[in-house]
Coordinates of C-alpha atoms in Angstrom, one line a residue:
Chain E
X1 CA 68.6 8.9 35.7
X2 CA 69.5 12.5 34.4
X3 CA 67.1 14.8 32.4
X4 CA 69.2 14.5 29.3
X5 CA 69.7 10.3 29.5
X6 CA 65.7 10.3 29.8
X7 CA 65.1 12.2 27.3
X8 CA 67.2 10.5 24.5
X9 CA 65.9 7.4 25.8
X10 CA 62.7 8.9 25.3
X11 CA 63.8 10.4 22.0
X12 CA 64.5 6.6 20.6
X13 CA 61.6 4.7 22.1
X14 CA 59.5 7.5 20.0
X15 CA 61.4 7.3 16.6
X16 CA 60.8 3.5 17.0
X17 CA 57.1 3.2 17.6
X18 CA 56.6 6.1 15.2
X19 CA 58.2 4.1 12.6
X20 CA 56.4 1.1 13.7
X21 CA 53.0 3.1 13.7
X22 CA 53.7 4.5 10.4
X23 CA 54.7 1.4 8.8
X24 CA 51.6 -0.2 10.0
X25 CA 49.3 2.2 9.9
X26 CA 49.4 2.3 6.0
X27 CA 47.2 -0.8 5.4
X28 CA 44.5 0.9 7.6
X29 CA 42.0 3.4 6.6
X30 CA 39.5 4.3 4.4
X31 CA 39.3 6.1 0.8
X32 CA 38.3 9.8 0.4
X33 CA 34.7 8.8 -0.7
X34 CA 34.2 6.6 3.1
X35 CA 34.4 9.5 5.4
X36 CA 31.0 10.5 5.8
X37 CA 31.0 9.5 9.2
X38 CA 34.0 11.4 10.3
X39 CA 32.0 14.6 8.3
X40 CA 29.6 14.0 11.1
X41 CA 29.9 16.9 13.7
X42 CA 29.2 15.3 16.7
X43 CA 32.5 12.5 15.2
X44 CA 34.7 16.1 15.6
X45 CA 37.2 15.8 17.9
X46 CA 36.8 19.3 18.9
X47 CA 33.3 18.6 19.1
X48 CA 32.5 19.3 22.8
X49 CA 35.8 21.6 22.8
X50 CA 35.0 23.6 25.8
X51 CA 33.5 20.9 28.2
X52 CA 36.8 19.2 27.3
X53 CA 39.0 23.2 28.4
X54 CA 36.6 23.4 31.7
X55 CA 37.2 19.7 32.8
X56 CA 40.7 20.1 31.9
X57 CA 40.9 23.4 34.6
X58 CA 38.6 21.4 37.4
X59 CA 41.6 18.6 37.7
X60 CA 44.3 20.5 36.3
X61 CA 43.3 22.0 40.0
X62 CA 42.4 18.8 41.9
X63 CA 44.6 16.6 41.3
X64 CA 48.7 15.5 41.0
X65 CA 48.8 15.0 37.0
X66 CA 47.9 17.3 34.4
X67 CA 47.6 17.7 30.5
X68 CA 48.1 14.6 28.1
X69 CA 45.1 15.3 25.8
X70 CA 46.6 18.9 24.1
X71 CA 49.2 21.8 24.6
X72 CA 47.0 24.3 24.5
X73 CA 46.3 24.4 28.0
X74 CA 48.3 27.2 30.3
X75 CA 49.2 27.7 33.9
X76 CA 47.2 29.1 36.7
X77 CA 48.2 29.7 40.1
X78 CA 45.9 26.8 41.6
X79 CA 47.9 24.3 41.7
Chain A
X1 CA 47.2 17.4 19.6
X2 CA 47.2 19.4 17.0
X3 CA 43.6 20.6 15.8
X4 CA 44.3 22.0 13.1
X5 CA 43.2 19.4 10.4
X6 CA 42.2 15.9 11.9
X7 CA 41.8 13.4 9.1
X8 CA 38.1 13.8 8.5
X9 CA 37.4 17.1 9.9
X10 CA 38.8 19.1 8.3
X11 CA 38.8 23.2 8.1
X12 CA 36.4 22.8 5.0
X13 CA 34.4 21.0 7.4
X14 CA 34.0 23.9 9.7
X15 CA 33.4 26.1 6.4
X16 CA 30.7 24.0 5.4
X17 CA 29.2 23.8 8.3
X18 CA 29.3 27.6 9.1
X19 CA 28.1 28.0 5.0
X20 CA 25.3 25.4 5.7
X21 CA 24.5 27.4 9.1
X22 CA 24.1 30.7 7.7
X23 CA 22.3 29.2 4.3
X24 CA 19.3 27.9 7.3
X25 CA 19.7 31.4 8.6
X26 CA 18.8 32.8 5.5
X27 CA 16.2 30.1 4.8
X28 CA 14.1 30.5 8.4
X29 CA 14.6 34.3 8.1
X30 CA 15.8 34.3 11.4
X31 CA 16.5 38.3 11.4
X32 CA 16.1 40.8 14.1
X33 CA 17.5 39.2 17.1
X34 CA 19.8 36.4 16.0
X35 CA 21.3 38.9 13.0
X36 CA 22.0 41.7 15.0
X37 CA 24.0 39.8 17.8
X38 CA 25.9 37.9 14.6
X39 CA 26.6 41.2 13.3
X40 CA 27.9 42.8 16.7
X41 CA 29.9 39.7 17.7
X42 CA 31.6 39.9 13.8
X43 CA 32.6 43.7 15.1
X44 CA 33.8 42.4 18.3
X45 CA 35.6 39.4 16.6
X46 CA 37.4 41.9 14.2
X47 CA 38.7 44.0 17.4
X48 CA 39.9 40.6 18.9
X49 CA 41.4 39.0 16.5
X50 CA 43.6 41.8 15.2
X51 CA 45.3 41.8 18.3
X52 CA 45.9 38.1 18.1
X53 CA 46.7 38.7 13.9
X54 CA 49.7 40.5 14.7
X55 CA 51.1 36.8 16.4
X56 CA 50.3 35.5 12.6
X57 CA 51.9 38.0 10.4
X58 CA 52.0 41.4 9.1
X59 CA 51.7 40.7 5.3
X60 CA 48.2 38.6 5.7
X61 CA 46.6 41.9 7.5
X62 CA 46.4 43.6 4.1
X63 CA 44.8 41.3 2.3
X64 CA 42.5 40.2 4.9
X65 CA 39.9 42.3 3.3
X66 CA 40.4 40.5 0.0
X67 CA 39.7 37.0 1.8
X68 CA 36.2 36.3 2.1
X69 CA 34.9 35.7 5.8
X70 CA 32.8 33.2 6.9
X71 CA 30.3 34.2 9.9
X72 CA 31.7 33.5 13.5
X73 CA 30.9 30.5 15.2
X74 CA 30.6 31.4 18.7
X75 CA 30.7 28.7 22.0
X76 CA 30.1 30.2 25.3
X77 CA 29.8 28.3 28.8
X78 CA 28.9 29.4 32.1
X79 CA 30.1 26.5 34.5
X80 CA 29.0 26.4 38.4
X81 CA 31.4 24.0 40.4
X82 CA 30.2 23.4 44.4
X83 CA 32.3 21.9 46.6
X84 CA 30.3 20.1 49.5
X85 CA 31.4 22.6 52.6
X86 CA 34.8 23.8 50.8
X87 CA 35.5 25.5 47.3
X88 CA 32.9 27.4 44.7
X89 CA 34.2 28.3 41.6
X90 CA 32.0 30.2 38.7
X91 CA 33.7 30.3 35.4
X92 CA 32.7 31.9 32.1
X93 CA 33.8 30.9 28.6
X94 CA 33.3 32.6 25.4
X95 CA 35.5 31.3 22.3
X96 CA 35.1 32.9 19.3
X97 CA 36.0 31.2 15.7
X98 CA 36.1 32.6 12.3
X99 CA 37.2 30.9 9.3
X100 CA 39.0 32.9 6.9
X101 CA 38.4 31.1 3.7
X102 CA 38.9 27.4 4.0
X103 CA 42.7 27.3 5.1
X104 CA 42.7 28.9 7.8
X105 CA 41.1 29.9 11.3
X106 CA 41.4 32.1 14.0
X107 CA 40.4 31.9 17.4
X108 CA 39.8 33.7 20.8
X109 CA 39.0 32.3 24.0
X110 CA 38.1 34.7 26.7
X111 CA 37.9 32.8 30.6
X112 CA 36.5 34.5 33.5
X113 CA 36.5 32.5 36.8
X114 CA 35.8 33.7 40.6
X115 CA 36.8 31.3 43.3
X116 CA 35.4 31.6 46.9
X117 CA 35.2 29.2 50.1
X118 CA 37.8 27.1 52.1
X119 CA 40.4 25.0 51.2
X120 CA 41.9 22.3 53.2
X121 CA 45.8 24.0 54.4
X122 CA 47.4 20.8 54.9
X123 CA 47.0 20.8 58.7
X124 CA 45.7 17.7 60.1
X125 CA 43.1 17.5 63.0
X126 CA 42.9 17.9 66.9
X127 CA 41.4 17.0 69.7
X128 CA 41.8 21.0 70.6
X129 CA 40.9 24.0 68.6
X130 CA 43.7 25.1 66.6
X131 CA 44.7 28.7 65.5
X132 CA 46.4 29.8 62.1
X133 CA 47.9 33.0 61.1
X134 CA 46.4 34.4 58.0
X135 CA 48.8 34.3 54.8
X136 CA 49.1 37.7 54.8
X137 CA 50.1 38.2 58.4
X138 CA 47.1 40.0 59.1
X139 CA 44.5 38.3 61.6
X140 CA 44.3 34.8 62.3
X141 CA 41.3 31.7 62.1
X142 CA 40.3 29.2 64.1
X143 CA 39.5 25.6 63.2
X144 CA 37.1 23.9 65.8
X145 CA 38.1 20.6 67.3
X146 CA 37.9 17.2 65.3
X147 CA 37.7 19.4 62.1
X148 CA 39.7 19.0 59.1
X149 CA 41.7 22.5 58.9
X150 CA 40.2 24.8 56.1
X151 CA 41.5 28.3 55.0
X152 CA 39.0 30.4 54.3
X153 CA 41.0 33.4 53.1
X154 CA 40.5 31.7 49.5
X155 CA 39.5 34.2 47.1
X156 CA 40.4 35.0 43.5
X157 CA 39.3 36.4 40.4
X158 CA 41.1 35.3 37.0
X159 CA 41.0 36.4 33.6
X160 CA 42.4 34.2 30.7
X161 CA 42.4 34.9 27.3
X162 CA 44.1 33.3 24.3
X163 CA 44.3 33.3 20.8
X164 CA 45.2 30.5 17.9
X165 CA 45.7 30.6 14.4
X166 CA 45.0 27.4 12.7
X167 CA 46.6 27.3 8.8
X168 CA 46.2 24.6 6.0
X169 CA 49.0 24.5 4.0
X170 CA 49.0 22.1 1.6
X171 CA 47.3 18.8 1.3
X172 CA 49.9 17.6 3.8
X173 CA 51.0 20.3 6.4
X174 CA 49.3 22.2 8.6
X175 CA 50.0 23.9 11.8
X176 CA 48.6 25.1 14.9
X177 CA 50.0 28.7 17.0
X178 CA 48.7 29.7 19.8
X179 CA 49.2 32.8 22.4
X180 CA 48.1 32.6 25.9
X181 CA 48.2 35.4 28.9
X182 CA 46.2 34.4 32.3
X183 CA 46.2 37.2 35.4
X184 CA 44.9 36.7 38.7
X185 CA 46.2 39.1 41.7
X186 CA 48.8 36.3 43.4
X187 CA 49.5 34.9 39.6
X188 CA 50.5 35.4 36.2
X189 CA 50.9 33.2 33.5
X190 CA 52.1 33.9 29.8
X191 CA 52.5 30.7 27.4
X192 CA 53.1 30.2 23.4
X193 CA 52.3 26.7 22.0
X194 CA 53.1 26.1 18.5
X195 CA 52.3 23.0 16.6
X196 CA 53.1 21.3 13.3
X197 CA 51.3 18.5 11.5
X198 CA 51.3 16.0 8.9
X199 CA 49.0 13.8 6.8
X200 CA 50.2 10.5 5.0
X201 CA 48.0 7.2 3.5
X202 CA 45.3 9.5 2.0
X203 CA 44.8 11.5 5.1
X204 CA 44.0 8.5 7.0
X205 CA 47.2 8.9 9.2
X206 CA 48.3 11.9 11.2
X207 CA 51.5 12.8 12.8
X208 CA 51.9 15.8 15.2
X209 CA 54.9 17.5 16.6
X210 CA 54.7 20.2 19.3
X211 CA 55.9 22.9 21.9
X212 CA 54.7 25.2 24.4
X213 CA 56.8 27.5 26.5
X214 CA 55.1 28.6 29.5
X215 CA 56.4 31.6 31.8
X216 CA 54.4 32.2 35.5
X217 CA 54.8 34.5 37.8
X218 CA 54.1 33.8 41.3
X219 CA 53.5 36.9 43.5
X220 CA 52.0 35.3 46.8
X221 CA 49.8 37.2 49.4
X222 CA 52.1 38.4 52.1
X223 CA 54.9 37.1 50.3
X224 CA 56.7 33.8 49.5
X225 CA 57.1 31.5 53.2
X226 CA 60.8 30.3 53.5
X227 CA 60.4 26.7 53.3
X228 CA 60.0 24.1 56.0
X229 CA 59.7 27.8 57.8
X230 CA 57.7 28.0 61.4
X231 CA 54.3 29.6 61.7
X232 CA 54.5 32.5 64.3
X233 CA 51.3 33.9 66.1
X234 CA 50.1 36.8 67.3
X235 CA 49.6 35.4 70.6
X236 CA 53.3 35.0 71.1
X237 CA 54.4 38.7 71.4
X238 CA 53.9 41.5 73.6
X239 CA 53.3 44.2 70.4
X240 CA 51.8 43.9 66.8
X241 CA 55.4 45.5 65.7
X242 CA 57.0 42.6 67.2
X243 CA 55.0 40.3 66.1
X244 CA 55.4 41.2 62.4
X245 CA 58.8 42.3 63.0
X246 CA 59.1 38.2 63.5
X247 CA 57.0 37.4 60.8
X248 CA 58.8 39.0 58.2
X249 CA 61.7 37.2 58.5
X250 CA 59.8 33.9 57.6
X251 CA 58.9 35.9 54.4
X252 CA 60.7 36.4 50.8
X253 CA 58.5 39.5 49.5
X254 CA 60.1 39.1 46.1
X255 CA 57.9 37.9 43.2
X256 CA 59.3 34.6 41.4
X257 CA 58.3 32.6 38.5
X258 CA 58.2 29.2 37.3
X259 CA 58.6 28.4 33.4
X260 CA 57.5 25.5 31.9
X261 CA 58.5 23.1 28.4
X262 CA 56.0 20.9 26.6
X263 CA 56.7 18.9 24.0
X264 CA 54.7 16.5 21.9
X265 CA 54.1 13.8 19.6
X266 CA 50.6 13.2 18.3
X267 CA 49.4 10.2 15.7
X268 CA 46.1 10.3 14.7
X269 CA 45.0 7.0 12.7
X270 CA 41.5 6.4 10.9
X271 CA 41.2 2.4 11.1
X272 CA 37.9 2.6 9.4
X273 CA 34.6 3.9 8.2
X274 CA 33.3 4.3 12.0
X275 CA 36.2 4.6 14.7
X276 CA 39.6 7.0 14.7
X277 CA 41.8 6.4 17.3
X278 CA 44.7 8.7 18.5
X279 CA 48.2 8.2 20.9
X280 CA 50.0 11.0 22.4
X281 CA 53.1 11.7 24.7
X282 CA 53.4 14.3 25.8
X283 CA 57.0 15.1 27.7
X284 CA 57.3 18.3 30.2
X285 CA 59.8 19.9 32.4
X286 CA 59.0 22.6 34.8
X287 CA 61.7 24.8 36.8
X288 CA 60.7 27.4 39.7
X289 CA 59.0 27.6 42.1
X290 CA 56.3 25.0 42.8
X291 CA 55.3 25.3 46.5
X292 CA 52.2 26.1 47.3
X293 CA 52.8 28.7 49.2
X294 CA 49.5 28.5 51.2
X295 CA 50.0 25.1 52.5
X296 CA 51.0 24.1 55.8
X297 CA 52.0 20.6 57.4
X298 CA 51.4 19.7 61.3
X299 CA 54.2 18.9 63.3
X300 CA 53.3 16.7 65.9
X301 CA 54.8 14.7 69.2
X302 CA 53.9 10.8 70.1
X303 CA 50.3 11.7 71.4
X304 CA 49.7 13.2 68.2
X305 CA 49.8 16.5 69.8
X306 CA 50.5 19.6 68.0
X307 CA 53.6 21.3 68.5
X308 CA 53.9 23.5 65.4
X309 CA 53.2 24.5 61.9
X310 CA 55.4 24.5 59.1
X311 CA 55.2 25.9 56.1
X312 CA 55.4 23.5 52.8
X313 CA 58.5 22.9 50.2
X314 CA 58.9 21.2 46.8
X315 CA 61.4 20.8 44.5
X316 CA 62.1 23.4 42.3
X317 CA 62.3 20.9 39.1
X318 CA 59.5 18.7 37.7
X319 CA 59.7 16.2 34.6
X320 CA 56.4 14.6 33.8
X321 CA 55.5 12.4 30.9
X322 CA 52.8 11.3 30.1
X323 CA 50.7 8.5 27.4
X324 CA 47.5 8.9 26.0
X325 CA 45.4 6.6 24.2
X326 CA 41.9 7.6 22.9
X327 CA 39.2 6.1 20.3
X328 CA 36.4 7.3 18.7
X329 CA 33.7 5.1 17.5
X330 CA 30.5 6.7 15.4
X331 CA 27.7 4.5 16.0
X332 CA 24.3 4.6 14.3
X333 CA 22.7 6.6 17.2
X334 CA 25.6 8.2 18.5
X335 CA 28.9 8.6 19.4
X336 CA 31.4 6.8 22.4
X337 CA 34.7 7.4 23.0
X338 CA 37.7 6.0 25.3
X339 CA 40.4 7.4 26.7
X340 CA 43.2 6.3 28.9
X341 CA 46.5 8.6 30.3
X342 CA 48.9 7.3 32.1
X343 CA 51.5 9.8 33.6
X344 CA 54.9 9.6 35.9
X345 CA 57.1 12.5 37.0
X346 CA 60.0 12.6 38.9
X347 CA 58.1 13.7 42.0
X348 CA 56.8 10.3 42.2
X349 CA 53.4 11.0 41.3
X350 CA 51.9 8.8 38.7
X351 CA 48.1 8.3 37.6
X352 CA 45.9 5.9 35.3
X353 CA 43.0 8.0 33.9
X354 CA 40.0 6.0 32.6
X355 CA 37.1 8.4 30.4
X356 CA 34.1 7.5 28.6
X357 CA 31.7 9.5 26.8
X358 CA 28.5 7.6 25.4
X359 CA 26.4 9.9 23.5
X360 CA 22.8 8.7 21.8
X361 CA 21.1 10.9 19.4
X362 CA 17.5 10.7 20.3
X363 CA 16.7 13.3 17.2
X364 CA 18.9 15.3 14.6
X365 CA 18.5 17.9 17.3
X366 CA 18.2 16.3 20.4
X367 CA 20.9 14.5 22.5
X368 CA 21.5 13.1 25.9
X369 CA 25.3 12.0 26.9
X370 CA 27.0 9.9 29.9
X371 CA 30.3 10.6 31.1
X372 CA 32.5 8.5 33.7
X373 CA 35.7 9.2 34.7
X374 CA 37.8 7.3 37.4
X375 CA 41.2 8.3 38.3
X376 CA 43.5 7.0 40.1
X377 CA 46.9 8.5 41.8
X378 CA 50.0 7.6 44.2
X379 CA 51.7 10.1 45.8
X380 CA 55.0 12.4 45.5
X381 CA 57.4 10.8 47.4
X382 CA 57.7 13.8 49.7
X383 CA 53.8 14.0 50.4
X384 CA 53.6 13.3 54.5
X385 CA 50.3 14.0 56.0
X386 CA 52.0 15.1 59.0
X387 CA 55.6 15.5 60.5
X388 CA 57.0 13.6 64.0
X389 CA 58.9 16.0 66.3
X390 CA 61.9 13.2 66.9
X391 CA 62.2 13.4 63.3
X392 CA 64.6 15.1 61.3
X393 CA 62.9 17.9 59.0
X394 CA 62.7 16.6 55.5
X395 CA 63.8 19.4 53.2
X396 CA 60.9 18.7 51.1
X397 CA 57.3 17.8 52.4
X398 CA 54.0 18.5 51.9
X399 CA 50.4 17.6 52.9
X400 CA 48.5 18.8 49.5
X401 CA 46.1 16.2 49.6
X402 CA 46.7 16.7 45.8
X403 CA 49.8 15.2 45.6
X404 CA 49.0 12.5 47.8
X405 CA 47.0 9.0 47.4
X406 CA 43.6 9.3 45.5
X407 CA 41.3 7.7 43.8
X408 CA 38.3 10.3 41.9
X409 CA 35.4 9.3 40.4
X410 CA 33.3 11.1 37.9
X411 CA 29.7 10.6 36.7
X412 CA 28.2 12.9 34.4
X413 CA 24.6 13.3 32.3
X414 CA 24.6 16.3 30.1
X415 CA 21.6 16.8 27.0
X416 CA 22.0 18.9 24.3
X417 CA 19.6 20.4 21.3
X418 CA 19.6 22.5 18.4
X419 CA 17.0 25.4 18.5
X420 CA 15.0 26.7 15.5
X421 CA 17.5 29.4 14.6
X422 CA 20.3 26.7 14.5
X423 CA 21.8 28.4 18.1
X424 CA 22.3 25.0 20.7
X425 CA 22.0 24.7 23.6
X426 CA 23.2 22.0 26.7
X427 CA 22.7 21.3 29.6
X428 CA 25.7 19.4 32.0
X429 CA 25.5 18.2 35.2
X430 CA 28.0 16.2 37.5
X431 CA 29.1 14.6 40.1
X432 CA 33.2 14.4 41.2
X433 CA 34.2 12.9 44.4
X434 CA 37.8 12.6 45.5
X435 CA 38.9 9.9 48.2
X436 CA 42.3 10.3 49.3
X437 CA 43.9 7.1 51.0
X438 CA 46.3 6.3 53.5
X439 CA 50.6 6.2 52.0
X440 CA 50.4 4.0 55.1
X441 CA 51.6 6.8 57.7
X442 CA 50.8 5.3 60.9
X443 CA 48.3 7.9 63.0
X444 CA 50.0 8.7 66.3
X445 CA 48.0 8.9 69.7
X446 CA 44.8 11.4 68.8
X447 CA 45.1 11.4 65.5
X448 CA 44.0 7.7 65.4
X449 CA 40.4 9.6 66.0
X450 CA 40.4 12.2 63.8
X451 CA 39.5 12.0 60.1
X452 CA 42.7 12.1 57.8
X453 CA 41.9 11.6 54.4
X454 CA 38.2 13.2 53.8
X455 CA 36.7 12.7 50.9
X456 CA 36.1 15.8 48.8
X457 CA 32.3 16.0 46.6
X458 CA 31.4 18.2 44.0
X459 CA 28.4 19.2 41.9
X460 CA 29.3 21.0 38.7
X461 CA 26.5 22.0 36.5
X462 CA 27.2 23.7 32.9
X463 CA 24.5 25.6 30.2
X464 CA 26.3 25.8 27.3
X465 CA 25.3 28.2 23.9
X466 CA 26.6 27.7 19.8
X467 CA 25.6 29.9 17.4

């Protein structure tokens, strides 16, 4: 399969289950005044933000598959 | 994913929480110590960040004074990782974060890590002693019989730092910008990520969109080994001139690069009061040079024997994808999370990642966490642990363990508590084993005694410091 077939295969997979997601996603939820738990800090997703840069670095340069979780990552020469 | 504004923490989150920090400051009268380091690391954040300012734009410098700034939160890490008989690596992170108002945020991330120990060159193991030829030409080391072949050459120092500029704009969009520059003396990496988001259903729903450009240059010790190119020893000539004379012609001196193309889609959905969960793919292409150019594989007869070294090759193009699913549950004690990746590429290597976090709040100041982590990989289609003579030579092979069978497991404790002057403190410690497996190879003659796939453990303990 060539780069550009995969990717506008890729491309309409996405559009679909964004849709989908979107479409579905609006009966979920909670109202402004039910987010005191997400206010909690240790309910942050950034919460433990550099245990999450370090461990990405250790396998980033043990193993075969990197990244996934976020862009902000960046190349080093060991791997 | 974008972290700019995650339904639910938001940047007024972080203001608030900075605003309630330095309110307890205030209130315990922590002064002399604690104040002083606050006020030198505001100084220091000033000098960082208006380098990184300039990425954002010109006009917002003026009226940065008119903006009111929020103290620094600071996060710094010193992480020891020991590898049983192989790899040490000691790495120091400082990231630095200062709200500017409550729409936006800058950061700096500074990264200092020194590597030292062996590594495992690709080579597989003898009944003999076997002899290598340092990258660099210069000098040669000997691996013992029955042992698994380890350079020890492995040295490095690299500095990382990066900024990011996080912006509110409206109830709906935000976005995410980020420089990167990374520098060690074989390497070089320069990146850009750039990321867009938006909010829908009353901020219960999150979609992401974005990029990163990455540019590396690769500048290896005694230069660049032609691929699938033969080792030649010292032993072999009559004069040192020869010798190199010889060696050199297995060698491209040039530097090269590699450049790399993320791209992702993000959707972050609350389902309700007590558990967010997110889904991710992330698609990215690399072109350049990928071989490591360290690496060796073993080319051996029908008694497992031996007969020479060759130097590794990969493709020059990579397309990975990869899907992540995670959850986040708040619980009335804690916190646990899920998370599951699975990625493909075009090299053939594709993973399932399993990760847990469960964290139980013994106090409002005191915490202890478990992590576990299992991970599990099949290997590039070109990954050969060794090479047969009566073969013909592949034009791309390699022995990196790395991109061969593995299953890892991870099994972490880490505890964590908040000081009187609000700094906190953690403590991590854990444990990371890798056991490669057989791609079903068949071990010729000798090699049916040796040890092919050793397992490799590590013990990584990190102290970590917020204030």
């Amino acid at each position: 399969m060539t780069f550009e077939t995969e990717l506008i295969k890729s491309a309409r997979s996405l559009s679909l289950l964004v849709c989908l997601s979107l479409t579905a996603c609006s009966s979920l939820g909670v109202e402004p005044w039910q987010r005191d738990q997400f206010a909690r800090e240790d309910m942050a997703l950034d919460s433990e933000k550099l245990d999450l840069t370090l461990d990405d670095h250790i396998y980033f340069s043990k193993e075969g598959t990197s990244g996934g979780r976020s862009l902000a990552g960046g190349g080093c020469g060991c791997n | 994913m974008v972290a700019t504004k995650t339904p639910g923490n938001t940047a007024n989150q972080t203001l608030t929480e900075s605003q309630a920090y330095t309110q307890s400051r205030l209130k315990t009268g922590a002064g002399d110590g604690g104040t002083s380091i606050a006020d030198a690391l505001s100084m220091a954040s000033f000098a960082l960040l208006s380098m990184t300012s300039s990425v954002a734009s010109a006009t917002e410098t003026a009226s940065l004074d008119a903006v009111e700034i929020d103290s620094p939160k600071i996060d710094a890490a010193l992480l020891y990782y020991l590898e049983q008989d192989r790899v040490t690596v000691a790495e120091g992170i400082f990231n630095l974060k200062l709200p500017l108002g409550d729409k936006r945020i800058y950061e700096a991330k500074l990264v200092l890590d020194t590597l030292t120990g062996s590594s495992a060159n690709g080579a597989v193991p003898q009944d003999q002693r076997q002899t290598f030829t340092r990258p660099s030409g210069n000098g040669e080391y000997t691996i013992n019989s029955g042992n698994t072949p380890l350079d020890d050459t492995f040295k490095d120092t690299r500095v990382q730092l990066s900024g990011n500029w996080a912006e509110i704009w409206s109830l709906d969009w935000s976005s995410n910008h980020g420089v990167y520059l990374s520098r060690e003396y074989d390497y070089t990496s320069m990146g850009i990520n750039s990321a867009l988001a938006r909010s829908f259903n009353k901020n219960n729903t999150q979609l992401s969109l974005g990029m990163a450009y990455y540019y590396d240059l690769v500048d290896p010790v005694g230069g660049r080994p032609l691929a699938m190119s033969n080792m030649v020893f010292r032993d072999d000539f009559d004069s040192h001139a020869e010798f190199r004379t010889e060696f050199d012609k297995t060698r491209q001196i040039a530097s090269t690069d590699k450049q790399t193309v993320d791209l992702s889609v993000g959707l972050t959905q609350i389902i309700n009061r007590h558990m967010l969960v997110q889904l991710s793919y992330n698609l990215s292409s690399l072109q350049g040079y990928m071989t490591d150019p360290y690496k060796v594989l073993s080319l051996v007869d029908a008694s497992g024997t031996r007969e020479a070294y060759f130097y590794e090759s990969r493709p020059d193009e990579r397309l990975k994808q990869s899907l992540y699913l995670f959850s986040k549950h708040a619980l009335a004690t804690g916190v646990t999370d899920l998370a599951y990746r699975y990625s493909y590429d075009d090299w053939g290597v594709a993973s399932h990642t399993f990760e847990s976090h469960y964290r139980y709040n013994f106090t409002s100041s005191f915490f202890g966490q478990l992590h576990l982590r299992y991970y599990r990989q099949e290997a590039a289609h070109f990954y050969r642990v060794f090479l047969k003579s009566e073969e013909v030579l592949p034009e791309f092979a390699s022995a990196d363990y790395r991109i061969g069978n593995m299953n890892t497991y991870t099994f972490g404790i880490k505890i964590g508590h908040t000081l009187a002057d609000g700094t906190k403190a953690s403590y991590r410690l854990e444990y990371y084993q890798q056991d490669p497996y057989s791609n079903g190879d068949q071990a010729l003659g000798q090699l049916a005694q040796h040890e092919l796939y050793p397992s490799v453990k590590a013990i990584i303990f990190q102290l970590g410091l917020s204030f």
